[in-house]
One Martini backbone bead per residue (centre of mass of N, CA, C, O) as a GRO file, in nm:
protein
  518
    1MET     BB    1 -26.477   6.569  -5.969
    2LEU     BB    2 -26.790   6.473  -5.993
    3SER     BB    3 -27.054   6.518  -6.147
    4LYS     BB    4 -27.384   6.518  -6.099
    5TYR     BB    5 -27.440   6.325  -6.337
    6LYS     BB    6 -27.225   6.110  -6.275
    7ARG     BB    7 -27.324   6.046  -5.990
    8PHE     BB    8 -27.604   5.952  -6.078
    9LYS     BB    9 -27.505   5.730  -6.270
   10CYS     BB   10 -27.354   5.561  -6.058
   11CYS     BB   11 -27.592   5.516  -5.865
   12SER     BB   12 -27.772   5.376  -6.073
   13PHE     BB   13 -27.578   5.140  -6.129
   14ALA     BB   14 -27.558   5.034  -5.838
   15THR     BB   15 -27.858   4.981  -5.798
   16LYS     BB   16 -27.889   4.788  -6.037
   17LEU     BB   17 -27.680   4.580  -5.938
   18LYS     BB   18 -27.818   4.512  -5.670
   19ASN     BB   19 -28.082   4.414  -5.796
   20GLU     BB   20 -27.955   4.184  -5.964
   21ILE     BB   21 -27.836   4.033  -5.724
   22ARG     BB   22 -28.104   3.994  -5.573
   23ILE     BB   23 -28.245   3.839  -5.800
   24ALA     BB   24 -28.036   3.611  -5.827
   25SER     BB   25 -28.060   3.519  -5.535
   26PHE     BB   26 -28.360   3.452  -5.550
   27CYS     BB   27 -28.341   3.246  -5.790
   28SER     BB   28 -28.124   3.051  -5.630
   29ALA     BB   29 -28.317   2.978  -5.441
   30PRO     BB   30 -28.478   2.744  -5.300
   31LYS     BB   31 -28.743   2.566  -5.346
   32PRO     BB   32 -29.013   2.444  -5.230
   33PHE     BB   33 -29.137   2.139  -5.154
   34ASP     BB   34 -29.432   2.185  -5.278
   35ALA     BB   35 -29.303   2.240  -5.582
   36ILE     BB   36 -29.274   1.960  -5.644
   37PRO     BB   37 -29.329   1.754  -5.881
   38GLY     BB   38 -29.629   1.545  -5.875
   39PRO     BB   39 -29.821   1.304  -5.736
   40ARG     BB   40 -30.117   1.339  -5.499
   41GLY     BB   41 -30.394   1.311  -5.570
   42PRO     BB   42 -30.706   1.349  -5.489
   43PHE     BB   43 -30.720   1.608  -5.271
   44GLY     BB   44 -30.446   1.496  -5.135
   45MET     BB   45 -30.498   1.163  -5.074
   46GLY     BB   46 -30.326   1.016  -5.274
   47ASN     BB   47 -30.155   0.757  -5.496
   48LEU     BB   48 -30.220   0.456  -5.417
   49TYR     BB   49 -30.457   0.382  -5.614
   50GLN     BB   50 -30.262   0.346  -5.870
   51TYR     BB   51 -30.165   0.044  -5.740
   52LEU     BB   52 -30.428  -0.090  -5.783
   53PRO     BB   53 -30.576  -0.352  -5.897
   54GLY     BB   54 -30.781  -0.243  -6.167
   55ILE     BB   55 -30.742   0.088  -6.122
   56GLY     BB   56 -30.464   0.171  -6.186
   57ASN     BB   57 -30.152   0.257  -6.371
   58TYR     BB   58 -29.998   0.113  -6.152
   59SER     BB   59 -29.723  -0.097  -6.005
   60PHE     BB   60 -29.533  -0.279  -5.784
   61ASP     BB   61 -29.440  -0.479  -6.032
   62ALA     BB   62 -29.372  -0.180  -6.210
   63LEU     BB   63 -29.162   0.056  -6.117
   64HIS     BB   64 -29.004   0.110  -6.382
   65GLN     BB   65 -29.250   0.226  -6.539
   66SER     BB   66 -29.337   0.449  -6.341
   67GLY     BB   67 -29.062   0.589  -6.337
   68LEU     BB   68 -29.062   0.677  -6.636
   69ASP     BB   69 -29.328   0.832  -6.633
   70LYS     BB   70 -29.242   1.047  -6.424
   71TYR     BB   71 -29.005   1.160  -6.580
   72GLN     BB   72 -29.169   1.249  -6.834
   73ARG     BB   73 -29.369   1.437  -6.667
   74TYR     BB   74 -29.161   1.588  -6.430
   75GLY     BB   75 -28.864   1.478  -6.412
   76PRO     BB   76 -28.564   1.450  -6.198
   77ILE     BB   77 -28.792   1.534  -5.977
   78VAL     BB   78 -29.016   1.360  -5.744
   79ARG     BB   79 -29.335   1.401  -5.579
   80GLU     BB   80 -29.499   1.146  -5.383
   81THR     BB   81 -29.821   1.083  -5.258
   82MET     BB   82 -29.940   0.811  -5.109
   83VAL     BB   83 -30.020   0.930  -4.829
   84PRO     BB   84 -30.107   1.121  -4.594
   85GLY     BB   85 -29.781   1.216  -4.478
   86HIS     BB   86 -29.650   1.039  -4.734
   87ASP     BB   87 -29.347   1.090  -4.892
   88ILE     BB   88 -29.180   1.057  -5.214
   89VAL     BB   89 -28.852   1.100  -5.346
   90TRP     BB   90 -28.750   1.100  -5.678
   91LEU     BB   91 -28.432   1.017  -5.830
   92TYR     BB   92 -28.221   1.078  -6.143
   93ASP     BB   93 -27.984   1.250  -6.071
   94PRO     BB   94 -27.653   1.197  -5.995
   95GLN     BB   95 -27.605   1.448  -5.816
   96ASP     BB   96 -27.836   1.394  -5.618
   97ILE     BB   97 -27.750   1.110  -5.540
   98ALA     BB   98 -27.475   1.196  -5.422
   99THR     BB   99 -27.580   1.381  -5.199
  100VAL     BB  100 -27.726   1.155  -5.039
  101LEU     BB  101 -27.493   0.925  -5.024
  102ASN     BB  102 -27.269   1.155  -4.901
  103ASP     BB  103 -27.367   1.173  -4.624
  104SER     BB  104 -27.138   1.301  -4.343
  105THR     BB  105 -27.258   1.318  -4.066
  106PRO     BB  106 -27.154   1.341  -3.764
  107GLY     BB  107 -27.283   1.064  -3.587
  108VAL     BB  108 -27.444   0.977  -3.853
  109TYR     BB  109 -27.653   0.738  -3.993
  110PRO     BB  110 -27.778   0.574  -4.237
  111LYS     BB  111 -28.113   0.576  -4.364
  112ARG     BB  112 -28.405   0.357  -4.391
  113ARG     BB  113 -28.728   0.243  -4.541
  114SER     BB  114 -28.731  -0.096  -4.443
  115HIS     BB  115 -28.852  -0.388  -4.331
  116LEU     BB  116 -29.092  -0.341  -4.122
  117ALA     BB  117 -29.226  -0.623  -4.082
  118LEU     BB  118 -28.968  -0.768  -3.994
  119ALA     BB  119 -28.926  -0.599  -3.741
  120LYS     BB  120 -29.186  -0.682  -3.599
  121TYR     BB  121 -29.139  -0.983  -3.587
  122ARG     BB  122 -28.876  -0.958  -3.406
  123ARG     BB  123 -28.996  -0.794  -3.169
  124ASP     BB  124 -29.209  -1.031  -3.104
  125ARG     BB  125 -28.910  -1.210  -3.053
  126PRO     BB  126 -28.702  -1.177  -2.788
  127ASN     BB  127 -28.610  -1.484  -2.752
  128VAL     BB  128 -28.440  -1.468  -3.038
  129TYR     BB  129 -28.403  -1.148  -3.060
  130ARG     BB  130 -28.215  -0.860  -3.001
  131THR     BB  131 -28.279  -0.758  -3.286
  132VAL     BB  132 -28.391  -0.680  -3.617
  133GLY     BB  133 -28.135  -0.644  -3.774
  134LEU     BB  134 -27.967  -0.539  -4.055
  135LEU     BB  135 -28.198  -0.447  -4.253
  136PRO     BB  136 -28.395  -0.258  -4.045
  137SER     BB  137 -28.193  -0.110  -3.898
  138GLN     BB  138 -28.067   0.170  -3.694
  139GLY     BB  139 -27.806   0.340  -3.629
  140LEU     BB  140 -27.621   0.220  -3.373
  141GLU     BB  141 -27.734  -0.064  -3.398
  142TRP     BB  142 -27.648  -0.109  -3.690
  143TRP     BB  143 -27.340  -0.054  -3.656
  144ARG     BB  144 -27.277  -0.278  -3.458
  145ILE     BB  145 -27.348  -0.507  -3.649
  146ARG     BB  146 -27.192  -0.433  -3.904
  147SER     BB  147 -26.896  -0.411  -3.787
  148GLU     BB  148 -26.890  -0.722  -3.714
  149LEU     BB  149 -26.995  -0.877  -3.975
  150GLN     BB  150 -26.787  -0.758  -4.195
  151LYS     BB  151 -26.529  -0.911  -4.116
  152GLY     BB  152 -26.626  -1.190  -4.260
  153LEU     BB  153 -26.785  -1.075  -4.534
  154SER     BB  154 -26.591  -0.819  -4.658
  155SER     BB  155 -26.318  -0.908  -4.646
  156PRO     BB  156 -26.083  -0.992  -4.874
  157GLN     BB  157 -25.964  -1.240  -4.728
  158SER     BB  158 -26.227  -1.395  -4.679
  159VAL     BB  159 -26.309  -1.417  -4.974
  160ARG     BB  160 -26.056  -1.571  -5.072
  161ASN     BB  161 -26.093  -1.823  -4.885
  162PHE     BB  162 -26.371  -1.911  -5.054
  163LEU     BB  163 -26.292  -1.976  -5.350
  164PRO     BB  164 -26.243  -2.286  -5.363
  165LEU     BB  165 -26.534  -2.361  -5.286
  166ILE     BB  166 -26.683  -2.212  -5.512
  167ASP     BB  167 -26.537  -2.352  -5.748
  168SER     BB  168 -26.617  -2.644  -5.682
  169VAL     BB  169 -26.927  -2.608  -5.695
  170THR     BB  170 -26.936  -2.489  -5.982
  171LYS     BB  171 -26.815  -2.725  -6.135
  172LYS     BB  172 -27.041  -2.923  -6.058
  173PHE     BB  173 -27.277  -2.760  -6.177
  174VAL     BB  174 -27.173  -2.745  -6.469
  175GLY     BB  175 -27.153  -3.057  -6.505
  176GLY     BB  176 -27.473  -3.103  -6.472
  177ILE     BB  177 -27.541  -2.994  -6.774
  178LYS     BB  178 -27.438  -3.200  -6.984
  179PRO     BB  179 -27.701  -3.382  -7.042
  180HIS     BB  180 -27.836  -3.087  -7.166
  181ALA     BB  181 -27.590  -3.007  -7.400
  182GLU     BB  182 -27.760  -3.101  -7.697
  183GLY     BB  183 -28.011  -2.886  -7.744
  184GLU     BB  184 -28.167  -2.881  -7.487
  185GLU     BB  185 -28.441  -2.751  -7.338
  186ILE     BB  186 -28.472  -2.531  -7.067
  187ASP     BB  187 -28.751  -2.417  -6.924
  188ASP     BB  188 -28.602  -2.339  -6.628
  189PHE     BB  189 -28.307  -2.206  -6.482
  190LEU     BB  190 -28.367  -2.061  -6.211
  191PRO     BB  191 -28.392  -2.294  -5.999
  192HIS     BB  192 -28.096  -2.380  -6.038
  193LEU     BB  193 -27.969  -2.111  -5.944
  194SER     BB  194 -28.099  -2.113  -5.661
  195ARG     BB  195 -27.973  -2.379  -5.562
  196PHE     BB  196 -27.685  -2.288  -5.595
  197SER     BB  197 -27.701  -2.043  -5.399
  198LEU     BB  198 -27.788  -2.207  -5.152
  199GLU     BB  199 -27.543  -2.390  -5.136
  200ILE     BB  200 -27.337  -2.165  -5.096
  201THR     BB  201 -27.460  -2.035  -4.844
  202CYS     BB  202 -27.441  -2.285  -4.655
  203LEU     BB  203 -27.135  -2.318  -4.676
  204LEU     BB  204 -27.035  -2.032  -4.595
  205ALA     BB  205 -27.214  -1.989  -4.333
  206PHE     BB  206 -27.228  -2.325  -4.211
  207ASP     BB  207 -27.089  -2.576  -4.328
  208TYR     BB  208 -27.339  -2.690  -4.520
  209HIS     BB  209 -27.470  -2.974  -4.683
  210LEU     BB  210 -27.769  -2.974  -4.861
  211ASN     BB  211 -27.809  -3.097  -5.142
  212SER     BB  212 -28.010  -2.945  -5.359
  213PHE     BB  213 -27.987  -3.180  -5.612
  214SER     BB  214 -28.124  -3.387  -5.480
  215ASP     BB  215 -28.398  -3.580  -5.473
  216GLU     BB  216 -28.492  -3.492  -5.193
  217GLN     BB  217 -28.453  -3.165  -5.240
  218MET     BB  218 -28.662  -3.155  -5.492
  219LEU     BB  219 -28.883  -3.159  -5.313
  220PRO     BB  220 -29.132  -2.947  -5.200
  221ASP     BB  221 -29.076  -3.034  -4.869
  222SER     BB  222 -28.803  -2.947  -4.857
  223ILE     BB  223 -28.565  -2.747  -4.741
  224ALA     BB  224 -28.481  -2.610  -5.003
  225SER     BB  225 -28.763  -2.542  -5.117
  226ARG     BB  226 -28.864  -2.380  -4.863
  227LEU     BB  227 -28.644  -2.167  -4.855
  228MET     BB  228 -28.691  -2.047  -5.134
  229GLU     BB  229 -28.992  -1.976  -5.086
  230SER     BB  230 -28.958  -1.799  -4.833
  231ALA     BB  231 -28.773  -1.583  -4.953
  232ARG     BB  232 -28.963  -1.500  -5.183
  233THR     BB  233 -29.212  -1.421  -5.016
  234THR     BB  234 -29.084  -1.199  -4.852
  235ASN     BB  235 -28.984  -1.019  -5.090
  236GLU     BB  236 -29.280  -0.988  -5.221
  237ASN     BB  237 -29.400  -0.832  -4.935
  238ILE     BB  238 -29.239  -0.583  -4.848
  239LEU     BB  239 -29.351  -0.344  -5.019
  240ARG     BB  240 -29.651  -0.376  -4.932
  241THR     BB  241 -29.580  -0.309  -4.622
  242ASP     BB  242 -29.422  -0.036  -4.653
  243GLN     BB  243 -29.668   0.067  -4.785
  244GLY     BB  244 -29.909   0.272  -4.698
  245PHE     BB  245 -30.115   0.211  -4.405
  246GLN     BB  246 -30.022  -0.031  -4.228
  247LEU     BB  247 -30.238  -0.247  -4.103
  248TRP     BB  248 -30.043  -0.468  -3.977
  249ARG     BB  249 -30.015  -0.314  -3.699
  250LEU     BB  250 -30.321  -0.400  -3.608
  251PHE     BB  251 -30.337  -0.647  -3.815
  252GLU     BB  252 -30.342  -0.946  -3.994
  253THR     BB  253 -30.245  -0.949  -4.297
  254PRO     BB  254 -30.179  -1.126  -4.574
  255SER     BB  255 -29.887  -1.021  -4.610
  256TYR     BB  256 -29.792  -1.066  -4.317
  257ARG     BB  257 -29.854  -1.367  -4.301
  258ARG     BB  258 -29.649  -1.453  -4.517
  259ILE     BB  259 -29.403  -1.347  -4.368
  260ARG     BB  260 -29.432  -1.502  -4.104
  261LYS     BB  261 -29.424  -1.793  -4.217
  262SER     BB  262 -29.154  -1.767  -4.361
  263GLN     BB  263 -28.985  -1.680  -4.108
  264GLU     BB  264 -29.036  -1.929  -3.937
  265TYR     BB  265 -28.873  -2.119  -4.119
  266ILE     BB  266 -28.605  -1.972  -4.134
  267GLU     BB  267 -28.564  -1.967  -3.828
  268LYS     BB  268 -28.558  -2.271  -3.779
  269ILE     BB  269 -28.304  -2.327  -3.952
  270ALA     BB  270 -28.113  -2.126  -3.818
  271VAL     BB  271 -28.121  -2.250  -3.534
  272GLU     BB  272 -28.021  -2.532  -3.614
  273LEU     BB  273 -27.746  -2.445  -3.737
  274VAL     BB  274 -27.637  -2.298  -3.488
  275SER     BB  275 -27.665  -2.534  -3.285
  276GLN     BB  276 -27.484  -2.732  -3.433
  277LYS     BB  277 -27.227  -2.554  -3.416
  278LEU     BB  278 -27.228  -2.514  -3.106
  279MET     BB  279 -27.177  -2.812  -3.032
  280TYR     BB  280 -26.897  -2.826  -3.153
  281PHE     BB  281 -26.776  -2.608  -2.959
  282ASP     BB  282 -26.844  -2.748  -2.688
  283GLU     BB  283 -26.636  -2.986  -2.752
  284ASP     BB  284 -26.410  -2.735  -2.841
  285ARG     BB  285 -26.320  -2.459  -2.676
  286GLN     BB  286 -26.015  -2.441  -2.718
  287LYS     BB  287 -26.032  -2.398  -3.024
  288LEU     BB  288 -26.204  -2.142  -3.012
  289ALA     BB  289 -25.997  -1.969  -2.840
  290SER     BB  290 -25.809  -2.014  -3.059
  291GLY     BB  291 -25.633  -1.838  -3.310
  292ASP     BB  292 -25.552  -2.096  -3.497
  293HIS     BB  293 -25.830  -2.133  -3.581
  294LYS     BB  294 -25.993  -2.203  -3.879
  295SER     BB  295 -26.250  -2.088  -4.042
  296ARG     BB  296 -26.521  -2.253  -4.238
  297SER     BB  297 -26.718  -2.013  -4.154
  298LEU     BB  298 -26.910  -1.753  -4.065
  299LEU     BB  299 -27.022  -1.872  -3.806
  300GLU     BB  300 -26.752  -1.925  -3.668
  301GLU     BB  301 -26.660  -1.632  -3.669
  302TYR     BB  302 -26.897  -1.527  -3.490
  303LEU     BB  303 -26.860  -1.723  -3.241
  304ARG     BB  304 -26.564  -1.590  -3.185
  305ASN     BB  305 -26.711  -1.322  -3.124
  306PRO     BB  306 -26.741  -1.128  -2.831
  307ASN     BB  307 -26.948  -0.896  -2.964
  308LEU     BB  308 -27.140  -1.145  -3.007
  309GLU     BB  309 -27.449  -1.270  -2.986
  310LEU     BB  310 -27.664  -1.522  -3.045
  311ASN     BB  311 -27.896  -1.337  -3.147
  312ASP     BB  312 -27.731  -1.201  -3.370
  313ILE     BB  313 -27.663  -1.463  -3.531
  314ILE     BB  314 -27.951  -1.550  -3.598
  315GLY     BB  315 -28.023  -1.297  -3.759
  316MET     BB  316 -27.799  -1.335  -3.974
  317ALA     BB  317 -27.884  -1.611  -4.072
  318GLY     BB  318 -28.159  -1.516  -4.177
  319ASP     BB  319 -28.047  -1.300  -4.377
  320LEU     BB  320 -27.886  -1.498  -4.556
  321LEU     BB  321 -28.134  -1.674  -4.641
  322LEU     BB  322 -28.291  -1.432  -4.766
  323ALA     BB  323 -28.045  -1.281  -4.952
  324GLY     BB  324 -27.854  -1.534  -5.079
  325VAL     BB  325 -28.030  -1.638  -5.332
  326HIS     BB  326 -28.197  -1.433  -5.541
  327THR     BB  327 -27.998  -1.212  -5.615
  328THR     BB  328 -27.803  -1.395  -5.788
  329SER     BB  329 -28.008  -1.556  -5.964
  330PHE     BB  330 -28.140  -1.315  -6.106
  331THR     BB  331 -27.884  -1.190  -6.219
  332MET     BB  332 -27.796  -1.444  -6.386
  333SER     BB  333 -28.041  -1.451  -6.571
  334PHE     BB  334 -27.970  -1.182  -6.719
  335VAL     BB  335 -27.693  -1.254  -6.817
  336LEU     BB  336 -27.781  -1.499  -6.995
  337TYR     BB  337 -27.977  -1.346  -7.170
  338HIS     BB  338 -27.773  -1.145  -7.298
  339LEU     BB  339 -27.577  -1.356  -7.408
  340ALA     BB  340 -27.781  -1.513  -7.590
  341LEU     BB  341 -27.836  -1.234  -7.768
  342ASN     BB  342 -27.492  -1.207  -7.775
  343PRO     BB  343 -27.260  -1.384  -7.940
  344GLU     BB  344 -27.018  -1.183  -7.954
  345VAL     BB  345 -26.985  -1.162  -7.648
  346GLN     BB  346 -26.958  -1.463  -7.589
  347GLN     BB  347 -26.697  -1.504  -7.752
  348LYS     BB  348 -26.514  -1.313  -7.589
  349LEU     BB  349 -26.557  -1.466  -7.324
  350TYR     BB  350 -26.444  -1.735  -7.422
  351GLU     BB  351 -26.156  -1.642  -7.491
  352GLU     BB  352 -26.092  -1.562  -7.201
  353GLY     BB  353 -26.150  -1.843  -7.071
  354LYS     BB  354 -25.921  -2.005  -7.218
  355LYS     BB  355 -25.683  -1.863  -7.068
  356VAL     BB  356 -25.776  -1.950  -6.761
  357LEU     BB  357 -25.917  -2.237  -6.892
  358PRO     BB  358 -25.795  -2.474  -7.074
  359ASN     BB  359 -25.913  -2.688  -6.850
  360PRO     BB  360 -26.224  -2.683  -6.705
  361TRP     BB  361 -26.211  -2.985  -6.551
  362VAL     BB  362 -25.925  -2.902  -6.390
  363ASP     BB  363 -25.899  -2.619  -6.353
  364LYS     BB  364 -25.839  -2.337  -6.152
  365ILE     BB  365 -25.952  -2.058  -5.973
  366GLU     BB  366 -25.781  -1.777  -5.899
  367THR     BB  367 -25.724  -1.478  -5.760
  368ALA     BB  368 -25.563  -1.354  -5.999
  369THR     BB  369 -25.782  -1.399  -6.207
  370LEU     BB  370 -25.999  -1.206  -6.083
  371ASN     BB  371 -25.813  -0.944  -6.068
  372SER     BB  372 -25.667  -0.953  -6.398
  373GLU     BB  373 -25.806  -1.184  -6.626
  374ILE     BB  374 -26.143  -1.077  -6.626
  375SER     BB  375 -26.245  -0.795  -6.750
  376TYR     BB  376 -26.480  -0.878  -6.938
  377CYS     BB  377 -26.653  -1.019  -6.729
  378ARG     BB  378 -26.697  -0.768  -6.557
  379ALA     BB  379 -26.837  -0.606  -6.783
  380VAL     BB  380 -27.076  -0.795  -6.819
  381LEU     BB  381 -27.190  -0.770  -6.532
  382LYS     BB  382 -27.223  -0.460  -6.530
  383GLU     BB  383 -27.410  -0.436  -6.779
  384SER     BB  384 -27.638  -0.610  -6.665
  385MET     BB  385 -27.675  -0.425  -6.402
  386ARG     BB  386 -27.763  -0.179  -6.561
  387LEU     BB  387 -28.023  -0.305  -6.697
  388ASN     BB  388 -28.045  -0.528  -6.432
  389PRO     BB  389 -28.097  -0.461  -6.141
  390VAL     BB  390 -28.187  -0.559  -5.829
  391SER     BB  391 -28.304  -0.262  -5.818
  392VAL     BB  392 -28.439   0.052  -5.873
  393GLY     BB  393 -28.285   0.144  -5.598
  394VAL     BB  394 -28.213   0.379  -5.335
  395GLY     BB  395 -28.274   0.410  -4.991
  396ARG     BB  396 -28.363   0.708  -4.792
  397VAL     BB  397 -28.325   0.911  -4.492
  398LEU     BB  398 -28.304   1.219  -4.401
  399ASN     BB  399 -28.091   1.391  -4.166
  400LEU     BB  400 -28.120   1.660  -4.339
  401ASP     BB  401 -28.150   1.940  -4.476
  402THR     BB  402 -28.195   1.951  -4.840
  403VAL     BB  403 -28.065   2.016  -5.168
  404LEU     BB  404 -28.270   1.916  -5.456
  405GLY     BB  405 -28.311   2.026  -5.767
  406GLY     BB  406 -28.374   2.320  -5.623
  407TYR     BB  407 -28.487   2.193  -5.353
  408SER     BB  408 -28.633   2.185  -5.038
  409ILE     BB  409 -28.552   1.918  -4.813
  410PRO     BB  410 -28.661   1.769  -4.548
  411LYS     BB  411 -28.623   1.613  -4.286
  412ASP     BB  412 -28.725   1.268  -4.310
  413THR     BB  413 -28.726   1.213  -4.599
  414THR     BB  414 -28.810   1.001  -4.853
  415ILE     BB  415 -28.565   0.839  -5.058
  416VAL     BB  416 -28.553   0.740  -5.417
  417THR     BB  417 -28.370   0.603  -5.646
  418GLN     BB  418 -28.359   0.586  -6.029
  419ASN     BB  419 -28.145   0.383  -6.173
  420PHE     BB  420 -28.296   0.214  -6.377
  421THR     BB  421 -28.386   0.455  -6.554
  422SER     BB  422 -28.116   0.616  -6.589
  423CYS     BB  423 -27.960   0.365  -6.731
  424ARG     BB  424 -28.186   0.418  -6.993
  425LEU     BB  425 -28.059   0.698  -7.079
  426GLU     BB  426 -27.926   0.912  -7.319
  427LYS     BB  427 -27.809   1.124  -7.121
  428TYR     BB  428 -27.590   0.884  -7.001
  429PHE     BB  429 -27.608   0.688  -7.266
  430ARG     BB  430 -27.505   0.511  -7.525
  431ASP     BB  431 -27.718   0.323  -7.637
  432PRO     BB  432 -27.883   0.216  -7.365
  433LEU     BB  433 -28.029  -0.069  -7.475
  434LYS     BB  434 -27.752  -0.181  -7.520
  435PHE     BB  435 -27.546  -0.459  -7.502
  436ASN     BB  436 -27.222  -0.313  -7.383
  437PRO     BB  437 -26.926  -0.393  -7.233
  438ASP     BB  438 -26.721  -0.189  -7.373
  439ARG     BB  439 -26.802   0.067  -7.200
  440TRP     BB  440 -26.595  -0.060  -6.956
  441MET     BB  441 -26.348  -0.049  -7.127
  442ARG     BB  442 -26.048   0.023  -7.198
  443GLY     BB  443 -26.053   0.307  -7.406
  444GLU     BB  444 -26.231   0.460  -7.658
  445THR     BB  445 -26.516   0.317  -7.564
  446LYS     BB  446 -26.516   0.445  -7.302
  447GLU     BB  447 -26.727   0.580  -7.073
  448ASN     BB  448 -26.842   0.876  -6.909
  449VAL     BB  449 -26.951   0.777  -6.595
  450SER     BB  450 -27.131   0.800  -6.334
  451PRO     BB  451 -27.093   0.647  -6.013
  452TYR     BB  452 -27.431   0.705  -5.956
  453LEU     BB  453 -27.579   0.487  -6.152
  454VAL     BB  454 -27.425   0.212  -6.093
  455LEU     BB  455 -27.602   0.047  -5.801
  456PRO     BB  456 -27.656  -0.270  -5.716
  457PHE     BB  457 -27.517  -0.239  -5.401
  458GLY     BB  458 -27.507   0.043  -5.360
  459HIS     BB  459 -27.378   0.283  -5.100
  460GLY     BB  460 -27.154   0.279  -4.875
  461MET     BB  461 -27.230   0.192  -4.555
  462ARG     BB  462 -27.519   0.062  -4.686
  463SER     BB  463 -27.412  -0.148  -4.842
  464CYS     BB  464 -27.361  -0.449  -4.941
  465ILE     BB  465 -27.206  -0.681  -4.736
  466ALA     BB  466 -27.188  -0.917  -4.989
  467ARG     BB  467 -27.053  -0.818  -5.251
  468ARG     BB  468 -26.785  -0.975  -5.291
  469MET     BB  469 -26.912  -1.257  -5.275
  470ALA     BB  470 -27.116  -1.226  -5.510
  471GLU     BB  471 -26.917  -1.154  -5.734
  472GLN     BB  472 -26.744  -1.405  -5.715
  473GLN     BB  473 -26.966  -1.610  -5.777
  474MET     BB  474 -27.051  -1.492  -6.061
  475LEU     BB  475 -26.779  -1.497  -6.207
  476VAL     BB  476 -26.724  -1.798  -6.187
  477LEU     BB  477 -26.983  -1.886  -6.336
  478ILE     BB  478 -26.939  -1.742  -6.604
  479VAL     BB  479 -26.670  -1.862  -6.684
  480ARG     BB  480 -26.757  -2.166  -6.676
  481LEU     BB  481 -27.002  -2.166  -6.862
  482ILE     BB  482 -26.871  -2.028  -7.125
  483ARG     BB  483 -26.632  -2.227  -7.148
  484SER     BB  484 -26.835  -2.492  -7.191
  485TYR     BB  485 -27.075  -2.309  -7.319
  486SER     BB  486 -27.331  -2.238  -7.520
  487VAL     BB  487 -27.594  -1.980  -7.547
  488GLU     BB  488 -27.952  -1.991  -7.579
  489TRP     BB  489 -28.259  -1.844  -7.657
  490ALA     BB  490 -28.619  -1.966  -7.584
  491GLY     BB  491 -28.773  -1.717  -7.533
  492THR     BB  492 -28.899  -1.416  -7.486
  493VAL     BB  493 -28.893  -1.098  -7.660
  494PRO     BB  494 -28.859  -0.942  -7.402
  495MET     BB  495 -28.722  -0.952  -7.082
  496ASP     BB  496 -28.865  -0.865  -6.802
  497VAL     BB  497 -28.969  -0.720  -6.492
  498VAL     BB  498 -29.025  -0.784  -6.143
  499THR     BB  499 -29.087  -0.546  -5.875
  500LYS     BB  500 -28.976  -0.622  -5.610
  501LEU     BB  501 -28.743  -0.597  -5.395
  502ILE     BB  502 -28.642  -0.781  -5.623
  503ASN     BB  503 -28.555  -0.836  -5.942
  504GLU     BB  504 -28.746  -1.035  -6.165
  505PRO     BB  505 -28.838  -1.239  -6.388
  506ASP     BB  506 -29.134  -1.252  -6.616
  507GLN     BB  507 -29.009  -1.538  -6.697
  508PRO     BB  508 -28.891  -1.805  -6.808
  509VAL     BB  509 -28.558  -1.943  -6.827
  510LYS     BB  510 -28.491  -2.015  -7.151
  511LEU     BB  511 -28.244  -2.261  -7.237
  512ILE     BB  512 -27.951  -2.341  -7.448
  513PHE     BB  513 -27.707  -2.588  -7.428
  514LYS     BB  514 -27.365  -2.614  -7.568
  515THR     BB  515 -27.102  -2.793  -7.619
  516ARG     BB  516 -26.779  -2.738  -7.646
  517LYS     BB  517 -26.544  -2.892  -7.859
  518ASP     BB  518 -26.262  -2.832  -7.703
   0.00000   0.00000   0.00000
């Protein structure tokens, strides 16, 4: 038997151990939501004033800069009160980002708080739209639209079917640069890229040749020019209407008015294009009903789908015209900027291009080429999207109470990941500000990077529905451009971004193309 002393000693040790376990358990418990560091504004009235021009230190046009400032001030998780009752939690750590984006609650669909003014515009027009569309919708309504539309837009086979058309248009576009490719400076190549993206969008979506580069369509009041301007205006005003007091719900504010007028024009063109295609099908309904008929456009695919109504299709047509132009043209602007400043990268890309296109003005790009023969081109695109992603991050609204960064975050909290900032931190990348596609190539130089850092197309169920189509378009353009020309930068260094809904260059994209002698 244990002596009285030994029994006392054992009991004391057990009590001490229990206390240590209790203390450790207490320390590991998540901290309350109110303890998350971040700006609340004076007297808890909100930090929105910091974003007002001429008053605050932040700007909606420079969210990447305010994002870095908040990370340096507060750390990898930040709670910002925009206005009383409306908090945004900014996430920088890839583990926290993974926790949010991998939420797989059964029967619950990922939510986000975006395109609110666009949703209002479409709700106010029930004669045109059945729903608010793919971009602003939530829950089961969103999934019904998404599940039907992605059949034509996301499936690998559909994407491959459009490759010959994309390659043909790209070859013509690249050939159009020839007259300016003897050292002549192009003052701004971005409008050319936007017209190219618009032409591709109209052909893929509607089987419609807009002829965006014709003299007629180059005029300011042309369909092409007005569609480009309308899409840009909508994107530039979305963030302004999503944040703040949302007075546009009560009366028409200047930002909402710009969105309304832009959407009215996009809607007008979308209805005309859908009606034109519908007339074609009315003339040959037997062909429409036949499964043997091969669709020449996404619109034909959707018109043949019995689960989609005409109002759904008009909404999707408007979304394609809104999102299909500037996302790829802005991304390609940054790709060409980085290539122009890194001739050694450009040379490696050129050598790869010579193997797949010995004669660039005759040879075609095949599916096998994109799948296995242009790995360096893919690395170039990924590295450019690491440094200059389409947006600052990914937005979500929590479906459940969640622990992030050691804090308890309640359900329905707005979360925005800060991938733009995180992808430029030494914590996650070697020499993070250097444009280095080799970091994505197999071999000793490849870095071990979290898959939740570089997310230019989002992640999971709510990722960009047109990702495969956009990647295919940009890869074909990169291969053909660098195979035929060397590119030099003639603008200011560095080229920064303006953070609208999608990140755009902060200056004209001044380039010099020179024809390769081979």
